[in-house]
PDB file of C-alpha atoms in Angstrom:
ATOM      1  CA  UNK A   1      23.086  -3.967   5.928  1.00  0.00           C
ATOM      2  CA  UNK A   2      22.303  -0.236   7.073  1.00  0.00           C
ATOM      3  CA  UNK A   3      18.794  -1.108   7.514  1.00  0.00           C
ATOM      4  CA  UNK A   4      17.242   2.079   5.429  1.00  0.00           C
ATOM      5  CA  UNK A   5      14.582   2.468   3.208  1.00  0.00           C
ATOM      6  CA  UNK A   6      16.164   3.023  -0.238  1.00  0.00           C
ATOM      7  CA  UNK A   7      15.440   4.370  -3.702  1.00  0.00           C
ATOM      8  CA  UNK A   8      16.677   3.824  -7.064  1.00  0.00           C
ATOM      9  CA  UNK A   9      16.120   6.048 -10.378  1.00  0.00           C
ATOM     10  CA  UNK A  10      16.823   4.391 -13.466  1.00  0.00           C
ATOM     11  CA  UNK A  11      17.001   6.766 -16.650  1.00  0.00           C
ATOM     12  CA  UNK A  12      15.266   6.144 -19.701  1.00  0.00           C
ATOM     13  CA  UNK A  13      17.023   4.410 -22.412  1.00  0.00           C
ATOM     14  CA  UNK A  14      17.922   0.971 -23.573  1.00  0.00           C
ATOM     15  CA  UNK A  15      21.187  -1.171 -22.452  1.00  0.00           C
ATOM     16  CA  UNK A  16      22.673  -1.217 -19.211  1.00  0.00           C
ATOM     17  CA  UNK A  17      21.455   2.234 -17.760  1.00  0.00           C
ATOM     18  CA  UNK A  18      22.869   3.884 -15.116  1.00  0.00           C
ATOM     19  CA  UNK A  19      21.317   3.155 -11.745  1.00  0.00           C
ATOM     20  CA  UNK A  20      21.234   6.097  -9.551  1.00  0.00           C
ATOM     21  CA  UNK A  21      20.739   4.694  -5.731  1.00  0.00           C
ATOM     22  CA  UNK A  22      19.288   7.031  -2.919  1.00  0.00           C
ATOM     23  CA  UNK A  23      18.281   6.470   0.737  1.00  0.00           C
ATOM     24  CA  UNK A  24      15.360   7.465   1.943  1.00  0.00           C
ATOM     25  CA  UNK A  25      14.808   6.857   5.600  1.00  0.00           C
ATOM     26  CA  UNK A  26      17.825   5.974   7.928  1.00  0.00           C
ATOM     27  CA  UNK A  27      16.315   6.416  10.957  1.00  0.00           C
ATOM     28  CA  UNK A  28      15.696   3.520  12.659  1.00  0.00           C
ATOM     29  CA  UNK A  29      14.920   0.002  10.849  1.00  0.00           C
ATOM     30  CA  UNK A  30      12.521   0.970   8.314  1.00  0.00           C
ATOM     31  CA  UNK A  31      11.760  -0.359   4.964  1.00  0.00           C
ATOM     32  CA  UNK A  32      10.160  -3.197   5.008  1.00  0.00           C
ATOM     33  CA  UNK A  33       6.896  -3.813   2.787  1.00  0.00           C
ATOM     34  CA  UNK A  34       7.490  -1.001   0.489  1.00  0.00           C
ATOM     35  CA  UNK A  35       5.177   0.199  -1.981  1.00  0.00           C
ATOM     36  CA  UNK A  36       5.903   2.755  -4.186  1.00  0.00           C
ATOM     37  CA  UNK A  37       3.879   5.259  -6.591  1.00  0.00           C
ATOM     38  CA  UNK A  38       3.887   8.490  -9.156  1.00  0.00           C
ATOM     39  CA  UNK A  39       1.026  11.199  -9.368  1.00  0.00           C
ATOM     40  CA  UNK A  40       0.613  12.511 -12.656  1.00  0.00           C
ATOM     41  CA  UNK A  41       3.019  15.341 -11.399  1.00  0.00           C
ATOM     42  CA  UNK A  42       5.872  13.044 -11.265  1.00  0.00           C
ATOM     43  CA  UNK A  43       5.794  13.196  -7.623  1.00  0.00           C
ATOM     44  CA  UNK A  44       7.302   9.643  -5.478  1.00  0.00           C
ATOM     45  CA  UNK A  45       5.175   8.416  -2.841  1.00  0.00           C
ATOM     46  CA  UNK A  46       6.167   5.217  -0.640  1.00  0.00           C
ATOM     47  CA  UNK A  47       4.270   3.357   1.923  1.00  0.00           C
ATOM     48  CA  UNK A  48       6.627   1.083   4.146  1.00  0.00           C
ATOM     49  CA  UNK A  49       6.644  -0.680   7.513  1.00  0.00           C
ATOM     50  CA  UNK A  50       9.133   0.613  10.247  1.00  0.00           C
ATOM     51  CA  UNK A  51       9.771  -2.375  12.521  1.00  0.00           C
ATOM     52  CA  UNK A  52      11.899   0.146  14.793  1.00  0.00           C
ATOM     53  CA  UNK A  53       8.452   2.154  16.115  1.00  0.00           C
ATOM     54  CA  UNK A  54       5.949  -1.196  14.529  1.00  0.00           C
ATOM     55  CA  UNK A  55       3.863   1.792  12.350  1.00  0.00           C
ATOM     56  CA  UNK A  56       3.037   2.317   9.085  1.00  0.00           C
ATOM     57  CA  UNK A  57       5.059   5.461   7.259  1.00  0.00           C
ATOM     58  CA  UNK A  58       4.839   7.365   4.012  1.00  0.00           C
ATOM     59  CA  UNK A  59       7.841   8.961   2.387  1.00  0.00           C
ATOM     60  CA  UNK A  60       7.271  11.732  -0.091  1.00  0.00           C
ATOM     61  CA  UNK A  61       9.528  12.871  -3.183  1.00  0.00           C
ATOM     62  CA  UNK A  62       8.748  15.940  -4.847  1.00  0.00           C
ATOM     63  CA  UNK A  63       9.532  15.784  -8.885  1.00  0.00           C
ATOM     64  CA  UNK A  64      12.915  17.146 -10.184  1.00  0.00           C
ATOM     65  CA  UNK A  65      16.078  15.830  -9.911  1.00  0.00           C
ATOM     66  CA  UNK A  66      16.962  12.150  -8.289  1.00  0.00           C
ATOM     67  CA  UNK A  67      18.439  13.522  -5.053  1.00  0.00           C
ATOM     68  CA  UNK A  68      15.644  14.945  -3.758  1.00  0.00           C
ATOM     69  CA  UNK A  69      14.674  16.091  -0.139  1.00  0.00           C
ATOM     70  CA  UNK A  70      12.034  12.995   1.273  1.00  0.00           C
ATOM     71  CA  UNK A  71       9.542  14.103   3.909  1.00  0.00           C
ATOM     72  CA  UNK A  72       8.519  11.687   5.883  1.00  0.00           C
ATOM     73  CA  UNK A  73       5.377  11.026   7.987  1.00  0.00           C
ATOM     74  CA  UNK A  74       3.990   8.754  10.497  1.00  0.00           C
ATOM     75  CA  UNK A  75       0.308   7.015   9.244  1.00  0.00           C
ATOM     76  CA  UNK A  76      -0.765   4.756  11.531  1.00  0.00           C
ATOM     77  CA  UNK A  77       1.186   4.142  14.691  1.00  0.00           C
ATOM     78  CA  UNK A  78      -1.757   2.100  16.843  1.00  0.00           C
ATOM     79  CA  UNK A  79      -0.189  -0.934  17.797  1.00  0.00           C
ATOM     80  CA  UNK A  80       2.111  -3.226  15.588  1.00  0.00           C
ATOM     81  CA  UNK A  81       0.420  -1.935  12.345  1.00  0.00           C
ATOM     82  CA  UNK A  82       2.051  -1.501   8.331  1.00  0.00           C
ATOM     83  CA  UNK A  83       3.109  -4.605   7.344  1.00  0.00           C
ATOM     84  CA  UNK A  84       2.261  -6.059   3.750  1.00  0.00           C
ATOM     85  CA  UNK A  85       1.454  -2.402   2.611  1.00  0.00           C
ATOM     86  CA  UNK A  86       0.002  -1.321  -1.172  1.00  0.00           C
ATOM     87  CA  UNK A  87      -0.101   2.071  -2.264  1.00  0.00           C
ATOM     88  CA  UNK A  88      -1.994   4.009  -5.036  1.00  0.00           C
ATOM     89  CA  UNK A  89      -2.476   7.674  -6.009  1.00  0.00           C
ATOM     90  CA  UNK A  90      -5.828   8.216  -7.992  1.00  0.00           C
ATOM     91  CA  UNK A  91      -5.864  10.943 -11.140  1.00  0.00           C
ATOM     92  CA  UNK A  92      -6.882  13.978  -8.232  1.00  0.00           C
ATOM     93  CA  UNK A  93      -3.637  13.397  -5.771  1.00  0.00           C
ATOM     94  CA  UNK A  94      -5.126  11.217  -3.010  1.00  0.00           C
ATOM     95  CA  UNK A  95      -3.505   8.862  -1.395  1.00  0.00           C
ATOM     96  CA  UNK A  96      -4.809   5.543  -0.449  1.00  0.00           C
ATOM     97  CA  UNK A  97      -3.079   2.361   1.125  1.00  0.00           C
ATOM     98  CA  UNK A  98      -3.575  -0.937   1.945  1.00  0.00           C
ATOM     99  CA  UNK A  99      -2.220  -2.994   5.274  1.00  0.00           C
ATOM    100  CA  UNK A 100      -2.067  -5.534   7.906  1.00  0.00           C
ATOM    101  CA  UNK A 101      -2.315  -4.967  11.741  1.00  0.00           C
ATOM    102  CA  UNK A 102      -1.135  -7.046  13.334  1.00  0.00           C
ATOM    103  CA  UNK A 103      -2.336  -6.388  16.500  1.00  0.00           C
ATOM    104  CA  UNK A 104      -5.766  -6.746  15.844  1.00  0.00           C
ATOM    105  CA  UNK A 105      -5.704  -9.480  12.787  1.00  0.00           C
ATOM    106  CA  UNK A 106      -7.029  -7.032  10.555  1.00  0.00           C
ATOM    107  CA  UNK A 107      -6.467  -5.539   7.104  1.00  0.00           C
ATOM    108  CA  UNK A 108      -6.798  -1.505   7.260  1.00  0.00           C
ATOM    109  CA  UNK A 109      -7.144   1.315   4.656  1.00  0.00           C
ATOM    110  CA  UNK A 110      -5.270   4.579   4.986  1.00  0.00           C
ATOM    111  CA  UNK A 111      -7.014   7.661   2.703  1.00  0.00           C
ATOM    112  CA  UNK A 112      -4.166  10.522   2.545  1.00  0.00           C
ATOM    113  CA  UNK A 113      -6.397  13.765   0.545  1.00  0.00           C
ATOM    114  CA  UNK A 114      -4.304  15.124  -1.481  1.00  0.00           C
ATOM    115  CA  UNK A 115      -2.094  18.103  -0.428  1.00  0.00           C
ATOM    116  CA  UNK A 116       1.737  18.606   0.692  1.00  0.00           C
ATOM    117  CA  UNK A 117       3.270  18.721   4.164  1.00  0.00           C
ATOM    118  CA  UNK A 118       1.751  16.548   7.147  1.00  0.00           C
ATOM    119  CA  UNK A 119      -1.913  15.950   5.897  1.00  0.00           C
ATOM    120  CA  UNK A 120      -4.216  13.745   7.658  1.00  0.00           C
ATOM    121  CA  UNK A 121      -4.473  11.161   7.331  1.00  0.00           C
ATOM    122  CA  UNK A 122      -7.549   8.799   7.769  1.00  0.00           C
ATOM    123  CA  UNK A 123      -8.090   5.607   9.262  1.00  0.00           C
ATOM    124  CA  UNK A 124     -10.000   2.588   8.776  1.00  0.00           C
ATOM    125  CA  UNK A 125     -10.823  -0.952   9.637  1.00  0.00           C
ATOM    126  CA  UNK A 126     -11.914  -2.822   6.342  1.00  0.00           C
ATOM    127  CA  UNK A 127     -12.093  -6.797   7.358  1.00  0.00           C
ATOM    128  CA  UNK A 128     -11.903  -7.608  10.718  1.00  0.00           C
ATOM    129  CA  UNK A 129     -13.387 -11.444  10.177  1.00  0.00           C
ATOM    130  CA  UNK A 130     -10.511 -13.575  11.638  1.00  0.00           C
ATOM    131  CA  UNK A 131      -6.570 -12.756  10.749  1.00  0.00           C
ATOM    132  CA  UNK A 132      -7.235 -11.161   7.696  1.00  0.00           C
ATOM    133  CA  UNK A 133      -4.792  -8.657   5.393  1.00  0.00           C
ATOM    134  CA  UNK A 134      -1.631 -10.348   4.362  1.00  0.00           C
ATOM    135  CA  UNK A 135      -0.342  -9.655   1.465  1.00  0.00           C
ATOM    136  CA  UNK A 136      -2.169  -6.809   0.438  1.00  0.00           C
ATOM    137  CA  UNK A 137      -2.183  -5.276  -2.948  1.00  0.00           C
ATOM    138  CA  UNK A 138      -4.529  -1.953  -4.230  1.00  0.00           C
ATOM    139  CA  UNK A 139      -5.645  -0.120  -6.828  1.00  0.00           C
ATOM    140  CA  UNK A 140      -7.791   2.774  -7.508  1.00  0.00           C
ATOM    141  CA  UNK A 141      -9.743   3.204 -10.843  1.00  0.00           C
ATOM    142  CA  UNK A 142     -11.045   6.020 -12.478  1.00  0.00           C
ATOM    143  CA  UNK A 143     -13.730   6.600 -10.592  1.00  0.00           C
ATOM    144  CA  UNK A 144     -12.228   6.617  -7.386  1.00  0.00           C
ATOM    145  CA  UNK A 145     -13.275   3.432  -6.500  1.00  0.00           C
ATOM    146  CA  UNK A 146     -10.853   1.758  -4.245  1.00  0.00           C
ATOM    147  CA  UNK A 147     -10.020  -2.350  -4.991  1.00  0.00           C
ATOM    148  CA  UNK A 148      -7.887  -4.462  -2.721  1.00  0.00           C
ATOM    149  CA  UNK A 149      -6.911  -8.156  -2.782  1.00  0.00           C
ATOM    150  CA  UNK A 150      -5.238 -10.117   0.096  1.00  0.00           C
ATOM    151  CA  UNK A 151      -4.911 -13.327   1.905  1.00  0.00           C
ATOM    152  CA  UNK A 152      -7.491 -14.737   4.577  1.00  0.00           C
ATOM    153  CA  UNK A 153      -5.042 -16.736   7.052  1.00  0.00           C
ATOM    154  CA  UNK A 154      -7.666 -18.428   8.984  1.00  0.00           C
ATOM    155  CA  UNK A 155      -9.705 -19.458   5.995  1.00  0.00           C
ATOM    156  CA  UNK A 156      -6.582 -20.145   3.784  1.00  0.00           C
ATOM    157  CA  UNK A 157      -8.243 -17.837   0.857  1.00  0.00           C
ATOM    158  CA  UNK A 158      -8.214 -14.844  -1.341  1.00  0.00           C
ATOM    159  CA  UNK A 159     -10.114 -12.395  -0.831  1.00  0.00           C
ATOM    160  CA  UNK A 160     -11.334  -9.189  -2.510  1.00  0.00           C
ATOM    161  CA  UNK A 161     -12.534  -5.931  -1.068  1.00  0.00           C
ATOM    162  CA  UNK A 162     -14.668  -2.953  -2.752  1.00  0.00           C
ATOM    163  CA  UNK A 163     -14.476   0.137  -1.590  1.00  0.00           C
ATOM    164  CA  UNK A 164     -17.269   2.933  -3.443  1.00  0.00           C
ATOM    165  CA  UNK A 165     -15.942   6.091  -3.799  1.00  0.00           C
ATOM    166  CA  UNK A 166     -16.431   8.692  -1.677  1.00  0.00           C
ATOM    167  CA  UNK A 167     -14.587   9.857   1.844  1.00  0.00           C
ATOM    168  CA  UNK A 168     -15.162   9.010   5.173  1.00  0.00           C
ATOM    169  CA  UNK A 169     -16.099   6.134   6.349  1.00  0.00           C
ATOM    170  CA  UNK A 170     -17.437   4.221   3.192  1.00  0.00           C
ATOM    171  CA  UNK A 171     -19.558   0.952   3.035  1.00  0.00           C
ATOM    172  CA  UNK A 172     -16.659  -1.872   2.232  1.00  0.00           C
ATOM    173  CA  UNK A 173     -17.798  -5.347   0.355  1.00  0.00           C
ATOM    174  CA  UNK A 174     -15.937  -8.214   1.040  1.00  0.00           C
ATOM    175  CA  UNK A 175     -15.889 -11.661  -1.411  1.00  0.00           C
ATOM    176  CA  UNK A 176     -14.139 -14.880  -1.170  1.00  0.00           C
ATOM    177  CA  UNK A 177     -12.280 -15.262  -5.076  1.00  0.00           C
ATOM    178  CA  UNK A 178     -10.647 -18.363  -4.624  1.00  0.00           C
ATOM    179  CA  UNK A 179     -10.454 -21.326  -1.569  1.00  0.00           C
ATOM    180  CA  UNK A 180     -13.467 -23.138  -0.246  1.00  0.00           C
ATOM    181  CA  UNK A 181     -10.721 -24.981   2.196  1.00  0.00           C
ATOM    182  CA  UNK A 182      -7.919 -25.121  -0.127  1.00  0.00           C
ATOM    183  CA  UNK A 183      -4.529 -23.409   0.552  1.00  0.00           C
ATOM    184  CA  UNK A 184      -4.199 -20.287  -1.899  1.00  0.00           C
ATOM    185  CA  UNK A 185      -4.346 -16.977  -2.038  1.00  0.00           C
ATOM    186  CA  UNK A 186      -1.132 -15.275  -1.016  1.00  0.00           C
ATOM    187  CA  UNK A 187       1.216 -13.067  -3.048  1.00  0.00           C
ATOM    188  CA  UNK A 188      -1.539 -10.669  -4.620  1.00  0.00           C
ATOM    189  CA  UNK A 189      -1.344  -8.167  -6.762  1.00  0.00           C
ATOM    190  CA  UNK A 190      -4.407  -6.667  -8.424  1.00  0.00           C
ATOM    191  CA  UNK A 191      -5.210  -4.196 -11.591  1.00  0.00           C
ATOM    192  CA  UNK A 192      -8.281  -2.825 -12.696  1.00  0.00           C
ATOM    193  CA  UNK A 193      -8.244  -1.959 -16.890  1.00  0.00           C
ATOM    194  CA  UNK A 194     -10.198   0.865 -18.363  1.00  0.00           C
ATOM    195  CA  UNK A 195     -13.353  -1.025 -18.734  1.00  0.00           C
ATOM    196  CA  UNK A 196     -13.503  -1.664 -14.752  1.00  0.00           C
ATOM    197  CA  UNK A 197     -12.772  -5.253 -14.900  1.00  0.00           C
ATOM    198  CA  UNK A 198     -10.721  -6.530 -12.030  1.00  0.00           C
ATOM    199  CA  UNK A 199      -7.543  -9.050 -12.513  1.00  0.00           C
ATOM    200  CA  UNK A 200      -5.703 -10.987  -9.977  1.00  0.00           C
ATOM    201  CA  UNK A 201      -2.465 -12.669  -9.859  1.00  0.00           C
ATOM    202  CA  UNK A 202      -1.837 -14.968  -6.678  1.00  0.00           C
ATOM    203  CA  UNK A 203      -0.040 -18.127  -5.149  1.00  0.00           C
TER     204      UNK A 203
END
């Protein structure tokens, strides 16, 4: 209806809590894709397309009470870029998410180091093999090493990326999971358990 980016809080407890409802970004409309995360400080971070300016943003919420002050930040503003977005904060602050551009076919990485105020933030190209990156979901273990799954469009697949730790621009390894010409793949989400195994739910 107002076309915003919204937040809700929902205090502990059993029953029918009491939903606390905030917006987040009204400029514009922005919201789509959201992803949302908490550092180990309690601290909100959202990745989420705005289809107003066709980038990729990042909204962040200090810890403390519900109606806090958002900043928000451009991350990638190249082209039509930020849809289908996934975003994870590993056990040292970073930020790291997962999307589709659209202009180019590809799925893309943002790494945010971790930090307040307008850090920056770093770009990269992970698949670029056809129209790749739909539905992207990501996780980070606790090593730092950086796991996204997603859907192939031209191939009709899922796929899986690895991504070492490190920063800059690291090696990425790509693998087919699950098509050899048959339609599936889309709807991901991924989790990595303590042991480093990978898990994948899809359609």
């Amino acid at each position: 209806t107002n076309a915003d980016l919204k937040y809700a809080y929902g205090p502990a407890g059993t029953g029918d809590i009491s939903w606390q409802l905030y917006s987040v970004d009204t400029l514009g409309f922005v919201g789509f894709y959201t992803s949302l995360a908490l550092d180990n400080s309690g601290n909100r971070h959202i990745s989420y397309y705005d289809s107003t300016n066709s980038g990729l943003k990042y909204a962040y919420g200090p810890s403390g009470p519900n109606d806090i002050s958002w900043q928000l930040y451009s991350v990638d503003t190249s082209g039509v870029v930020g849809e289908f977005t996934s975003l994870a904060v590993d056990s040292e602050g970073n930020r790291h998410i997962s999307y589709y551009d659209s202009t180019t076919f590809d799925l893309k990485y943002a790494y945010g180091p971790a930090g307040t105020g307008d850090i920056s933030w770093q770009l990269y190209s992970v698949d670029t093999s056809g129209n790749v990156g739909f539905y992207t979901s990501l996780a980070v273990d606790s090593e730092g090493n950086r796991h996204i799954s997603y859907y192939d469009v031209t191939n009709i697949d899922l796929k899986y990326a690895y991504g070492p730790a490190g920063t800059g621009d690291i090696s990425w390894q790509l693998y087919s999971v699950d098509g050899n010409g048959i339609f599936v793949g889309e709807y991901t989400s991924i989790a990595v358990d303590n042991s480093g195994n990978r898990h994948i739910s899809y359609y």
